[in-house]
Amino acid sequence: MSAFIVERGTQGFLAGKKENKLGMRASETAEIIFDHCRIHKDQLLGKEGEGFVQAMKVLDGGRISIAALSLGIAKGAYEAALRYAQERHQFGQPIARFQGISFKLADMATRIEAAELLTRQAADFKDRGLKMTRESAMAKYYASEVCVQVANDAVQIHGGYGYTKDFPVEKFYRDAKLCTIGEGTSEIQKLVISREILRS
Ligand SMILES: Cc1cc2nc3c(=O)[nH]c(=O)nc-3n(C[C@H](O)[C@H](O)[C@H](O)COP(=O)(O)OP(=O)(O)OC[C@H]3O[C@@H](n4cnc5c(N)ncnc54)[C@H](O)[C@@H]3O)c2cc1C
């Protein structure tokens, strides 16, 4: 497997349909189609036969980006929920005073901090030029699952308003799900992590 640079406009290289997505709608995603596309050998990227290794290296770094993206969404959802829980009154008191809500906030805050530590660890390994296949997969897996849990809890804390577009948590909820899929699903992260653990 080898990697190539294919310029837009090359015969046989076409953009397909734009996907109609659940979330992340400000970032366009489209198919790319190769149909009898012939390219010159000068368009080879790196060395012949190294495409798979290159892709895996790119994914190691890319996974830290998705972990950071997950953290951003989770923090946004958590901060909105924290604010709302203190503003919204039911039964004569802010809903944050109900243990059912305050314990959710405690779980959200704890998970976010743990996800941030894993993400910073993976980024530190990358900055120091160390191998970080295991660290980046752990950060991406954990932060993305936290992101989905936190966004879900944030909608729940907002009650009916959480299901409307008047509050930001509805968007966080839709955007969050991409994080457990893109740059390798959670199942694939577990595959990578378990391989790394069993190798040592
Ligand atoms: C919005 C968006 C943007 C994207 N952008 C890009 C991009 O820019 N570039 C790019 O290259 N790709 C991109 N992707 C593709 C993305 O990386 C893949 O969708 C993702 O890696 C999952 O692959 P798949 O869709 O083929 O799922 P599949 O591999 O078909 O997986 C389906 C299900 O089976 C599970 N599964 C598959 N294999 C195993 C296994 N061995 N063990 C256990 N479970 C398994 C998966 O975890 C998943 O739950 C994008 C996807 C989305 C949604």
Short mmCIF file of N, CA, C and O and ligand atoms in Angstrom, two decimals, residues 19 21 23-24 27-30 59 178 180-188 191 195, ligand 1:
data_model
loop_
_atom_site.label_atom_id
_atom_site.label_comp_id
_atom_site.label_asym_id
_atom_site.label_seq_id
_atom_site.Cartn_x
_atom_site.Cartn_y
_atom_site.Cartn_z
N GLU A 19 -22.41 14.71 2.37
CA GLU A 19 -23.20 13.93 3.34
C GLU A 19 -24.11 14.83 4.16
O GLU A 19 -23.70 15.93 4.55
N LYS A 21 -25.41 15.22 7.53
CA LYS A 21 -24.99 14.62 8.80
C LYS A 21 -25.86 14.99 10.00
O LYS A 21 -26.50 16.03 10.01
N GLY A 23 -24.60 15.74 13.03
CA GLY A 23 -23.97 16.87 13.71
C GLY A 23 -22.75 17.34 12.94
O GLY A 23 -22.56 16.94 11.79
N MET A 24 -21.93 18.17 13.55
CA MET A 24 -20.73 18.71 12.91
C MET A 24 -21.07 19.28 11.53
O MET A 24 -20.33 19.10 10.56
N SER A 27 -18.80 21.61 9.35
CA SER A 27 -17.65 21.02 8.67
C SER A 27 -18.18 20.07 7.61
O SER A 27 -18.83 19.07 7.92
N GLU A 28 -17.93 20.40 6.34
CA GLU A 28 -18.51 19.59 5.26
C GLU A 28 -17.78 18.27 5.08
O GLU A 28 -16.55 18.21 5.19
N THR A 29 -18.53 17.24 4.81
CA THR A 29 -17.96 15.91 4.55
C THR A 29 -18.54 15.40 3.24
O THR A 29 -19.76 15.43 3.06
N ALA A 30 -17.67 14.97 2.35
CA ALA A 30 -18.15 14.47 1.05
C ALA A 30 -17.37 13.23 0.64
O ALA A 30 -16.24 13.01 1.10
N LEU A 59 -2.72 8.69 12.09
CA LEU A 59 -3.84 8.41 13.01
C LEU A 59 -3.43 8.58 14.47
O LEU A 59 -4.20 9.09 15.28
N LEU A 178 -19.90 12.07 16.75
CA LEU A 178 -18.83 11.84 15.76
C LEU A 178 -17.55 11.38 16.44
O LEU A 178 -16.79 10.57 15.90
N THR A 180 -16.82 9.40 18.83
CA THR A 180 -16.60 7.96 19.09
C THR A 180 -16.49 7.16 17.78
O THR A 180 -16.35 5.94 17.81
N ILE A 181 -16.58 7.87 16.64
CA ILE A 181 -16.55 7.18 15.33
C ILE A 181 -15.33 7.60 14.49
O ILE A 181 -14.58 6.74 14.01
N GLY A 182 -15.16 8.91 14.28
CA GLY A 182 -14.08 9.41 13.40
C GLY A 182 -12.69 9.09 13.93
O GLY A 182 -12.50 8.96 15.14
N GLU A 183 -11.73 8.93 13.03
CA GLU A 183 -10.32 8.56 13.35
C GLU A 183 -10.27 7.20 14.06
O GLU A 183 -9.36 6.93 14.84
N GLY A 184 -11.25 6.36 13.76
CA GLY A 184 -11.30 5.01 14.35
C GLY A 184 -12.33 4.97 15.47
O GLY A 184 -12.31 5.81 16.37
N THR A 185 -13.24 3.99 15.39
CA THR A 185 -14.32 3.88 16.39
C THR A 185 -13.75 3.48 17.76
O THR A 185 -12.61 3.04 17.86
N SER A 186 -14.61 3.57 18.77
CA SER A 186 -14.19 3.15 20.13
C SER A 186 -13.75 1.69 20.13
O SER A 186 -12.81 1.31 20.82
N GLU A 187 -14.46 0.86 19.33
CA GLU A 187 -14.09 -0.57 19.28
C GLU A 187 -12.67 -0.72 18.73
O GLU A 187 -11.89 -1.53 19.23
N ILE A 188 -12.35 0.07 17.71
CA ILE A 188 -11.00 0.00 17.12
C ILE A 188 -9.95 0.54 18.11
O ILE A 188 -8.84 0.00 18.19
N LEU A 191 -9.19 -2.20 20.36
CA LEU A 191 -8.35 -3.18 19.66
C LEU A 191 -6.88 -2.73 19.70
O LEU A 191 -5.99 -3.51 20.01
N ARG A 195 -3.93 -4.57 21.91
CA ARG A 195 -2.73 -5.07 21.20
C ARG A 195 -1.46 -4.53 21.85
O ARG A 195 -0.49 -5.25 22.05
C1 LIG B 1 -18.34 13.14 9.76
C2 LIG B 1 -17.27 12.17 9.34
C3 LIG B 1 -16.10 12.63 8.81
C4 LIG B 1 -15.12 11.74 8.38
N1 LIG B 1 -14.00 12.23 7.83
C5 LIG B 1 -13.08 11.38 7.36
C6 LIG B 1 -11.91 11.87 6.72
O1 LIG B 1 -11.71 13.07 6.60
N2 LIG B 1 -11.02 10.99 6.23
C7 LIG B 1 -11.21 9.64 6.34
O2 LIG B 1 -10.37 8.88 5.90
N3 LIG B 1 -12.30 9.16 6.96
C8 LIG B 1 -13.24 9.98 7.46
N4 LIG B 1 -14.35 9.48 8.08
C9 LIG B 1 -14.52 8.03 8.14
C10 LIG B 1 -14.33 7.46 9.54
O3 LIG B 1 -12.96 7.46 9.90
C11 LIG B 1 -14.95 6.07 9.57
O4 LIG B 1 -16.34 6.20 9.39
C12 LIG B 1 -14.65 5.36 10.88
O5 LIG B 1 -13.27 5.07 11.00
C13 LIG B 1 -15.42 4.02 10.97
O6 LIG B 1 -15.24 3.24 9.84
P1 LIG B 1 -16.50 2.71 9.04
O7 LIG B 1 -17.47 3.82 8.85
O8 LIG B 1 -15.99 2.00 7.83
O9 LIG B 1 -17.17 1.70 10.05
P2 LIG B 1 -17.08 0.11 10.02
O10 LIG B 1 -15.65 -0.30 9.99
O11 LIG B 1 -18.01 -0.42 9.00
O12 LIG B 1 -17.65 -0.22 11.49
C14 LIG B 1 -19.03 -0.47 11.76
C15 LIG B 1 -19.11 -0.98 13.20
O13 LIG B 1 -18.36 -2.21 13.33
C16 LIG B 1 -17.37 -2.08 14.31
N5 LIG B 1 -16.16 -2.80 13.93
C17 LIG B 1 -15.50 -2.75 12.73
N6 LIG B 1 -14.39 -3.52 12.78
C18 LIG B 1 -14.36 -4.06 14.03
C19 LIG B 1 -13.47 -4.95 14.69
N7 LIG B 1 -12.37 -5.41 14.10
N8 LIG B 1 -13.74 -5.30 15.98
C20 LIG B 1 -14.85 -4.82 16.59
N9 LIG B 1 -15.73 -3.97 16.02
C21 LIG B 1 -15.48 -3.60 14.75
C22 LIG B 1 -17.10 -0.57 14.41
O14 LIG B 1 -16.51 -0.23 15.65
C23 LIG B 1 -18.49 -0.01 14.21
O15 LIG B 1 -19.17 -0.06 15.42
C24 LIG B 1 -15.33 10.34 8.53
C25 LIG B 1 -16.53 9.88 9.10
C26 LIG B 1 -17.48 10.76 9.51
C27 LIG B 1 -18.76 10.23 10.13
#
